[in-house]
Amino acid sequence: MRTIFTLLVVAVYGMHSASAQVSKIEQKSRENNSPPANSGSSGSSGSSGSSRSSSGSSPKYDYDSRSSSNSGSTYYYYEDHAPSYNHGSASYYGSGSDGCTDACSGCAGLIGDLIDYQKNWLRTKITQWLHPLS
Amino acid sequence: MPHVAYGSMQILSYIPRIRATYGILSSDFRVTSLNDMSPAEGGTYYTYDWQVLQLNLLNQKHLGFYVGGGVMVEHTSTTIYEFVEISAGFLLREFGNWSGALEWRTAGGDPSPVVVRSEYGARINYTFLRKKPFYINATAGTLYQNYYESIKVFSGVGGFSLVLK
């Protein structure tokens, strides 16, 4: 029986493009964090001062939890990518205060995107853990 | 409609990889470093893939097929996560100086709610130096990776391989 060792070193040059639609993680996050029907404007998007463009720095896992007096339930708002209930539309996603929005091409690189996705799924997981307790 | 639009960004990666085969058993380790060359924000994203055990279910002179399982470790500057990774591939061997491979692998599992990465690769090799037991090949191919079911990376691949057998 032969033993074969293969050492392969390749350079890879490519183009990165993220989905033009909301990511799967964000979809799942939204499913797990749908706002109450009568939440009105009592909530805060939690997006102030946050920007996905800062994602080259360390991801923050300090998810923002706020109580909704309307429903008596606890909701966990994302720092960014959060549906902004204040805008009266669940289809609007939070934007940073520095003018860099989710739709802003070039504000975040691949690494920032990846860390953002990590943040989102981790928060999704935290929310899943905490919901049964709330 | 939620809109999350990103521009295309240039990626430069290096993927060193070593594979050891003994009969129908193989083990495969590689490091992938994605280097974001976009001017807005650079950075490097590492994944370490160890296919602990691959079974060469088809092991003929000109054609091979394997399936395998192992782990993928995802490493950014601040986080490390481990996921399960499985792989499969066809190997084309010894067509004169030419050989090739079609490979697939995917990684995911708890705690990520989505597939962390799915990958399809194709490459051809040309053996330009034979001096038993050493074979040196030039390699070219393509690679498609989809991270978190959202970030798609289309790449061309070029490099060299050294085979000892």
mmCIF file of C-alpha atoms in Angstrom:
data_model
loop_
_atom_site.group_PDB
_atom_site.id
_atom_site.type_symbol
_atom_site.label_atom_id
_atom_site.label_comp_id
_atom_site.label_asym_id
_atom_site.label_seq_id
_atom_site.Cartn_x
_atom_site.Cartn_y
_atom_site.Cartn_z
ATOM 1 C CA MET A 1 0.000 0.000 0.000
ATOM 2 C CA ARG A 2 1.410 3.341 -1.038
ATOM 3 C CA THR A 3 1.761 6.389 1.103
ATOM 4 C CA ILE A 4 1.306 9.666 -0.741
ATOM 5 C CA PHE A 5 1.985 13.124 0.589
ATOM 6 C CA THR A 6 0.715 16.099 -1.308
ATOM 7 C CA LEU A 7 1.751 19.621 -0.438
ATOM 8 C CA LEU A 8 -0.238 22.221 -2.289
ATOM 9 C CA VAL A 9 0.221 25.954 -2.083
ATOM 10 C CA VAL A 10 -1.998 28.188 -4.133
ATOM 11 C CA ALA A 11 -2.665 31.872 -4.332
ATOM 12 C CA VAL A 12 -6.274 32.830 -4.763
ATOM 13 C CA TYR A 13 -7.370 36.083 -6.297
ATOM 14 C CA GLY A 14 -11.033 36.820 -6.442
ATOM 15 C CA MET A 15 -13.936 39.109 -6.037
ATOM 16 C CA HIS A 16 -16.237 39.248 -3.094
ATOM 17 C CA SER A 17 -19.844 40.195 -3.398
ATOM 18 C CA ALA A 18 -22.376 39.946 -0.648
ATOM 19 C CA SER A 19 -26.007 39.267 -1.197
ATOM 20 C CA ALA A 20 -27.986 42.222 -2.349
ATOM 21 C CA GLN A 21 -30.806 41.027 -0.185
ATOM 22 C CA VAL A 22 -30.954 40.801 3.521
ATOM 23 C CA SER A 23 -28.755 37.949 4.705
ATOM 24 C CA LYS A 24 -30.034 34.628 5.916
ATOM 25 C CA ILE A 25 -28.834 35.397 9.396
ATOM 26 C CA GLU A 26 -30.672 38.665 9.437
ATOM 27 C CA GLN A 27 -33.794 36.905 8.253
ATOM 28 C CA LYS A 28 -33.516 34.425 11.077
ATOM 29 C CA SER A 29 -32.755 37.210 13.476
ATOM 30 C CA ARG A 30 -35.831 39.066 12.418
ATOM 31 C CA GLU A 31 -37.942 35.945 12.768
ATOM 32 C CA ASN A 32 -36.709 35.544 16.298
ATOM 33 C CA ASN A 33 -37.146 39.181 17.157
ATOM 34 C CA SER A 34 -40.340 40.250 15.494
ATOM 35 C CA PRO A 35 -41.748 43.345 17.133
ATOM 36 C CA PRO A 36 -45.037 43.294 18.981
ATOM 37 C CA ALA A 37 -48.051 44.255 16.926
ATOM 38 C CA ASN A 38 -48.716 47.376 18.954
ATOM 39 C CA SER A 39 -45.227 48.353 19.797
ATOM 40 C CA GLY A 40 -45.780 51.800 18.407
ATOM 41 C CA SER A 41 -42.835 54.041 18.868
ATOM 42 C CA SER A 42 -41.995 53.108 22.410
ATOM 43 C CA GLY A 43 -38.956 51.177 21.353
ATOM 44 C CA SER A 44 -35.644 52.397 20.285
ATOM 45 C CA SER A 45 -33.764 50.986 17.407
ATOM 46 C CA GLY A 46 -30.569 50.999 19.336
ATOM 47 C CA SER A 47 -28.758 52.000 16.248
ATOM 48 C CA SER A 48 -27.624 55.382 17.351
ATOM 49 C CA GLY A 49 -23.932 55.749 17.280
ATOM 50 C CA SER A 50 -23.400 52.351 15.848
ATOM 51 C CA SER A 51 -22.068 51.630 12.483
ATOM 52 C CA ARG A 52 -21.301 48.413 10.746
ATOM 53 C CA SER A 53 -18.292 50.112 9.282
ATOM 54 C CA SER A 54 -16.618 49.839 12.635
ATOM 55 C CA SER A 55 -16.630 46.114 12.403
ATOM 56 C CA GLY A 56 -12.947 45.849 11.885
ATOM 57 C CA SER A 57 -12.764 46.228 15.604
ATOM 58 C CA SER A 58 -13.781 43.666 18.121
ATOM 59 C CA PRO A 59 -17.304 42.369 17.872
ATOM 60 C CA LYS A 60 -19.523 43.363 20.737
ATOM 61 C CA TYR A 61 -21.692 40.780 22.304
ATOM 62 C CA ASP A 62 -23.310 43.208 24.674
ATOM 63 C CA TYR A 63 -26.664 42.909 23.076
ATOM 64 C CA ASP A 64 -29.111 45.567 24.056
ATOM 65 C CA SER A 65 -32.152 44.384 25.901
ATOM 66 C CA ARG A 66 -35.110 46.607 26.588
ATOM 67 C CA SER A 67 -38.492 45.944 28.009
ATOM 68 C CA SER A 68 -41.590 46.694 26.091
ATOM 69 C CA SER A 69 -44.286 47.962 28.366
ATOM 70 C CA ASN A 70 -46.899 47.218 25.744
ATOM 71 C CA SER A 71 -46.478 43.502 25.732
ATOM 72 C CA GLY A 72 -44.728 42.735 28.929
ATOM 73 C CA SER A 73 -42.126 40.840 27.016
ATOM 74 C CA THR A 74 -38.471 41.463 26.725
ATOM 75 C CA TYR A 75 -37.053 42.127 23.317
ATOM 76 C CA TYR A 76 -33.495 42.091 22.282
ATOM 77 C CA TYR A 77 -32.536 44.765 19.903
ATOM 78 C CA TYR A 78 -29.566 44.520 17.663
ATOM 79 C CA GLU A 79 -27.079 47.265 17.762
ATOM 80 C CA ASP A 80 -27.221 47.453 14.026
ATOM 81 C CA HIS A 81 -29.298 45.734 11.381
ATOM 82 C CA ALA A 82 -32.181 46.247 13.750
ATOM 83 C CA PRO A 83 -35.604 46.943 12.349
ATOM 84 C CA SER A 84 -36.245 50.513 13.283
ATOM 85 C CA TYR A 85 -39.671 50.500 14.787
ATOM 86 C CA ASN A 86 -39.598 54.256 15.159
ATOM 87 C CA HIS A 87 -39.768 54.638 11.429
ATOM 88 C CA GLY A 88 -43.068 52.870 11.275
ATOM 89 C CA SER A 89 -41.779 50.304 8.878
ATOM 90 C CA ALA A 90 -40.200 46.974 9.538
ATOM 91 C CA SER A 91 -38.527 47.190 6.195
ATOM 92 C CA TYR A 92 -36.164 49.889 7.235
ATOM 93 C CA TYR A 93 -32.935 48.767 8.690
ATOM 94 C CA GLY A 94 -30.893 50.726 11.140
ATOM 95 C CA SER A 95 -28.120 52.934 10.031
ATOM 96 C CA GLY A 96 -25.144 54.388 11.736
ATOM 97 C CA SER A 97 -25.023 57.977 12.748
ATOM 98 C CA ASP A 98 -21.967 58.621 10.667
ATOM 99 C CA GLY A 99 -23.854 58.391 7.442
ATOM 100 C CA CYS A 100 -22.705 54.903 6.711
ATOM 101 C CA THR A 101 -25.753 52.784 6.144
ATOM 102 C CA ASP A 102 -26.186 49.139 5.352
ATOM 103 C CA ALA A 103 -26.744 50.151 1.783
ATOM 104 C CA CYS A 104 -23.501 52.022 1.685
ATOM 105 C CA SER A 105 -21.197 50.195 -0.641
ATOM 106 C CA GLY A 106 -17.631 50.103 0.456
ATOM 107 C CA CYS A 107 -18.252 51.090 4.046
ATOM 108 C CA ALA A 108 -17.395 47.654 5.323
ATOM 109 C CA GLY A 109 -15.054 45.135 3.913
ATOM 110 C CA LEU A 110 -15.286 41.420 3.782
ATOM 111 C CA ILE A 111 -13.843 41.014 7.237
ATOM 112 C CA GLY A 112 -16.300 43.490 8.642
ATOM 113 C CA ASP A 113 -19.138 41.637 6.990
ATOM 114 C CA LEU A 114 -17.992 38.334 8.388
ATOM 115 C CA ILE A 115 -17.707 39.726 11.878
ATOM 116 C CA ASP A 116 -21.122 41.306 11.506
ATOM 117 C CA TYR A 117 -22.557 37.938 10.591
ATOM 118 C CA GLN A 118 -20.839 36.373 13.564
ATOM 119 C CA LYS A 119 -22.333 39.030 15.779
ATOM 120 C CA ASN A 120 -25.748 38.470 14.345
ATOM 121 C CA TRP A 121 -25.833 34.729 14.717
ATOM 122 C CA LEU A 122 -24.401 34.920 18.172
ATOM 123 C CA ARG A 123 -27.111 37.346 19.161
ATOM 124 C CA THR A 124 -29.677 35.158 17.522
ATOM 125 C CA LYS A 125 -28.429 32.311 19.630
ATOM 126 C CA ILE A 126 -28.464 34.378 22.793
ATOM 127 C CA THR A 127 -31.998 35.432 22.039
ATOM 128 C CA GLN A 128 -33.047 31.850 21.520
ATOM 129 C CA TRP A 129 -31.560 30.929 24.842
ATOM 130 C CA LEU A 130 -33.179 33.779 26.684
ATOM 131 C CA HIS A 131 -36.635 33.667 25.191
ATOM 132 C CA PRO A 132 -37.703 30.584 27.125
ATOM 133 C CA LEU A 133 -36.599 32.327 30.289
ATOM 134 C CA SER A 134 -38.454 35.546 29.688
ATOM 135 C CA MET B 1 -37.802 45.711 1.087
ATOM 136 C CA PRO B 2 -34.751 45.540 3.288
ATOM 137 C CA HIS B 3 -31.767 46.516 1.325
ATOM 138 C CA VAL B 4 -28.268 45.470 2.123
ATOM 139 C CA ALA B 5 -26.137 46.221 -0.860
ATOM 140 C CA TYR B 6 -22.443 45.793 -1.003
ATOM 141 C CA GLY B 7 -19.966 46.532 -3.688
ATOM 142 C CA SER B 8 -17.600 43.950 -5.029
ATOM 143 C CA MET B 9 -14.293 43.807 -3.262
ATOM 144 C CA GLN B 10 -11.010 42.264 -4.161
ATOM 145 C CA ILE B 11 -9.762 39.305 -2.243
ATOM 146 C CA LEU B 12 -6.294 37.854 -2.178
ATOM 147 C CA SER B 13 -5.792 34.594 -0.377
ATOM 148 C CA TYR B 14 -3.114 32.025 0.176
ATOM 149 C CA ILE B 15 -4.066 28.460 0.818
ATOM 150 C CA PRO B 16 -1.312 26.117 1.911
ATOM 151 C CA ARG B 17 -2.568 22.586 2.174
ATOM 152 C CA ILE B 18 -1.151 19.173 2.969
ATOM 153 C CA ARG B 19 -2.819 15.854 2.349
ATOM 154 C CA ALA B 20 -1.526 12.466 3.412
ATOM 155 C CA THR B 21 -2.918 9.285 1.923
ATOM 156 C CA TYR B 22 -2.415 5.721 3.015
ATOM 157 C CA GLY B 23 -4.518 3.300 1.044
ATOM 158 C CA ILE B 24 -8.135 4.285 1.364
ATOM 159 C CA LEU B 25 -7.445 6.668 4.240
ATOM 160 C CA SER B 26 -6.430 10.280 3.942
ATOM 161 C CA SER B 27 -6.104 13.267 6.200
ATOM 162 C CA ASP B 28 -6.104 16.798 4.872
ATOM 163 C CA PHE B 29 -5.181 20.073 6.540
ATOM 164 C CA ARG B 30 -5.229 23.523 5.053
ATOM 165 C CA VAL B 31 -5.182 27.142 6.071
ATOM 166 C CA THR B 32 -7.203 29.741 4.239
ATOM 167 C CA SER B 33 -6.425 33.390 4.735
ATOM 168 C CA LEU B 34 -8.803 35.798 3.128
ATOM 169 C CA ASN B 35 -7.161 39.158 2.761
ATOM 170 C CA ASP B 36 -9.549 41.939 2.027
ATOM 171 C CA MET B 37 -7.905 44.352 -0.368
ATOM 172 C CA SER B 38 -10.721 46.852 -0.442
ATOM 173 C CA PRO B 39 -9.522 50.329 0.398
ATOM 174 C CA ALA B 40 -12.351 50.984 2.822
ATOM 175 C CA GLU B 41 -11.425 48.333 5.282
ATOM 176 C CA GLY B 42 -8.790 45.677 5.130
ATOM 177 C CA GLY B 43 -8.211 42.731 7.344
ATOM 178 C CA THR B 44 -7.545 39.040 7.310
ATOM 179 C CA TYR B 45 -9.890 36.228 8.051
ATOM 180 C CA TYR B 46 -8.427 32.802 8.722
ATOM 181 C CA THR B 47 -9.981 29.412 8.603
ATOM 182 C CA TYR B 48 -8.193 26.213 9.519
ATOM 183 C CA ASP B 49 -9.682 23.145 7.958
ATOM 184 C CA TRP B 50 -8.696 19.725 9.119
ATOM 185 C CA GLN B 51 -10.399 16.893 7.366
ATOM 186 C CA VAL B 52 -9.442 14.444 10.032
ATOM 187 C CA LEU B 53 -10.413 11.402 8.036
ATOM 188 C CA GLN B 54 -11.199 11.054 4.378
ATOM 189 C CA LEU B 55 -12.191 7.750 2.855
ATOM 190 C CA ASN B 56 -11.031 7.138 -0.685
ATOM 191 C CA LEU B 57 -14.040 5.143 -1.732
ATOM 192 C CA LEU B 58 -12.859 4.980 -5.313
ATOM 193 C CA ASN B 59 -9.151 4.566 -5.719
ATOM 194 C CA GLN B 60 -8.354 3.666 -9.289
ATOM 195 C CA LYS B 61 -5.412 4.621 -11.417
ATOM 196 C CA HIS B 62 -7.189 7.404 -13.253
ATOM 197 C CA LEU B 63 -10.090 8.220 -10.994
ATOM 198 C CA GLY B 64 -10.569 8.704 -7.299
ATOM 199 C CA PHE B 65 -13.488 9.697 -5.140
ATOM 200 C CA TYR B 66 -13.392 10.560 -1.475
ATOM 201 C CA VAL B 67 -15.660 11.693 1.318
ATOM 202 C CA GLY B 68 -14.438 13.096 4.583
ATOM 203 C CA GLY B 69 -15.243 14.785 7.820
ATOM 204 C CA GLY B 70 -13.477 17.070 10.221
ATOM 205 C CA VAL B 71 -13.452 20.503 11.696
ATOM 206 C CA MET B 72 -13.202 24.060 10.519
ATOM 207 C CA VAL B 73 -11.848 26.654 12.886
ATOM 208 C CA GLU B 74 -12.774 30.203 12.052
ATOM 209 C CA HIS B 75 -10.390 32.789 13.369
ATOM 210 C CA THR B 76 -10.716 36.523 13.176
ATOM 211 C CA SER B 77 -8.588 38.932 15.146
ATOM 212 C CA THR B 78 -10.920 38.634 18.107
ATOM 213 C CA THR B 79 -12.942 35.470 17.787
ATOM 214 C CA ILE B 80 -12.408 31.767 17.321
ATOM 215 C CA TYR B 81 -15.208 29.363 16.533
ATOM 216 C CA GLU B 82 -15.212 25.717 15.591
ATOM 217 C CA PHE B 83 -17.587 24.042 13.207
ATOM 218 C CA VAL B 84 -18.102 20.643 11.711
ATOM 219 C CA GLU B 85 -16.953 20.314 8.136
ATOM 220 C CA ILE B 86 -17.562 17.616 5.575
ATOM 221 C CA SER B 87 -16.049 17.220 2.161
ATOM 222 C CA ALA B 88 -16.170 15.183 -1.009
ATOM 223 C CA GLY B 89 -14.182 15.179 -4.198
ATOM 224 C CA PHE B 90 -13.298 13.567 -7.464
ATOM 225 C CA LEU B 91 -9.640 13.187 -8.320
ATOM 226 C CA LEU B 92 -8.478 12.726 -11.893
ATOM 227 C CA ARG B 93 -5.047 11.121 -12.107
ATOM 228 C CA GLU B 94 -2.250 10.527 -14.523
ATOM 229 C CA PHE B 95 -3.620 11.542 -17.862
ATOM 230 C CA GLY B 96 -0.149 11.982 -19.219
ATOM 231 C CA ASN B 97 1.197 14.971 -17.371
ATOM 232 C CA TRP B 98 -2.256 16.174 -16.475
ATOM 233 C CA SER B 99 -4.393 15.572 -13.428
ATOM 234 C CA GLY B 100 -7.218 17.401 -11.744
ATOM 235 C CA ALA B 101 -9.710 17.622 -8.940
ATOM 236 C CA LEU B 102 -13.307 18.629 -8.326
ATOM 237 C CA GLU B 103 -13.929 19.265 -4.659
ATOM 238 C CA TRP B 104 -16.743 20.342 -2.403
ATOM 239 C CA ARG B 105 -16.836 21.085 1.265
ATOM 240 C CA THR B 106 -19.248 22.671 3.671
ATOM 241 C CA ALA B 107 -19.011 23.736 7.293
ATOM 242 C CA GLY B 108 -21.570 24.682 9.869
ATOM 243 C CA GLY B 109 -23.276 23.594 13.016
ATOM 244 C CA ASP B 110 -23.918 24.990 16.410
ATOM 245 C CA PRO B 111 -23.981 27.840 17.219
ATOM 246 C CA SER B 112 -24.358 29.270 13.731
ATOM 247 C CA PRO B 113 -27.942 29.115 12.468
ATOM 248 C CA VAL B 114 -26.772 29.018 8.855
ATOM 249 C CA VAL B 115 -24.109 27.252 6.842
ATOM 250 C CA VAL B 116 -20.896 29.010 7.688
ATOM 251 C CA ARG B 117 -19.212 28.172 4.438
ATOM 252 C CA SER B 118 -19.909 26.120 1.377
ATOM 253 C CA GLU B 119 -17.232 25.754 -1.200
ATOM 254 C CA TYR B 120 -16.776 24.356 -4.682
ATOM 255 C CA GLY B 121 -13.404 24.083 -6.324
ATOM 256 C CA ALA B 122 -11.990 22.797 -9.575
ATOM 257 C CA ARG B 123 -8.366 22.697 -10.563
ATOM 258 C CA ILE B 124 -6.054 21.104 -13.055
ATOM 259 C CA ASN B 125 -2.446 20.180 -12.507
ATOM 260 C CA TYR B 126 0.394 19.846 -14.951
ATOM 261 C CA THR B 127 3.393 17.799 -13.882
ATOM 262 C CA PHE B 128 6.501 19.529 -15.145
ATOM 263 C CA LEU B 129 9.100 17.771 -13.034
ATOM 264 C CA ARG B 130 9.320 14.076 -12.189
ATOM 265 C CA LYS B 131 12.127 12.767 -10.146
ATOM 266 C CA LYS B 132 10.851 9.851 -8.138
ATOM 267 C CA PRO B 133 9.574 10.042 -5.534
ATOM 268 C CA PHE B 134 9.032 13.752 -6.210
ATOM 269 C CA TYR B 135 6.514 15.200 -8.593
ATOM 270 C CA ILE B 136 6.093 18.922 -8.971
ATOM 271 C CA ASN B 137 2.946 20.312 -10.531
ATOM 272 C CA ALA B 138 1.692 23.659 -11.620
ATOM 273 C CA THR B 139 -1.921 24.184 -10.620
ATOM 274 C CA ALA B 140 -4.675 26.416 -11.910
ATOM 275 C CA GLY B 141 -8.372 26.460 -11.208
ATOM 276 C CA THR B 142 -11.372 28.233 -9.836
ATOM 277 C CA LEU B 143 -12.876 28.458 -6.397
ATOM 278 C CA TYR B 144 -16.313 29.528 -5.267
ATOM 279 C CA GLN B 145 -17.008 30.122 -1.600
ATOM 280 C CA ASN B 146 -20.190 31.240 0.069
ATOM 281 C CA TYR B 147 -19.814 32.455 3.630
ATOM 282 C CA TYR B 148 -22.837 32.611 5.902
ATOM 283 C CA GLU B 149 -25.075 32.002 2.913
ATOM 284 C CA SER B 150 -24.531 35.644 2.024
ATOM 285 C CA ILE B 151 -20.966 36.508 1.176
ATOM 286 C CA LYS B 152 -19.899 35.034 -2.121
ATOM 287 C CA VAL B 153 -16.301 34.880 -3.211
ATOM 288 C CA PHE B 154 -15.420 33.958 -6.792
ATOM 289 C CA SER B 155 -11.752 33.319 -7.296
ATOM 290 C CA GLY B 156 -9.113 32.167 -9.666
ATOM 291 C CA VAL B 157 -6.485 29.864 -8.252
ATOM 292 C CA GLY B 158 -2.855 29.408 -9.207
ATOM 293 C CA GLY B 159 0.040 27.691 -7.524
ATOM 294 C CA PHE B 160 2.261 24.683 -7.199
ATOM 295 C CA SER B 161 2.039 21.284 -5.620
ATOM 296 C CA LEU B 162 4.655 18.838 -4.528
ATOM 297 C CA VAL B 163 3.732 15.171 -4.434
ATOM 298 C CA LEU B 164 5.781 12.468 -2.759
ATOM 299 C CA LYS B 165 4.834 8.939 -3.615
#
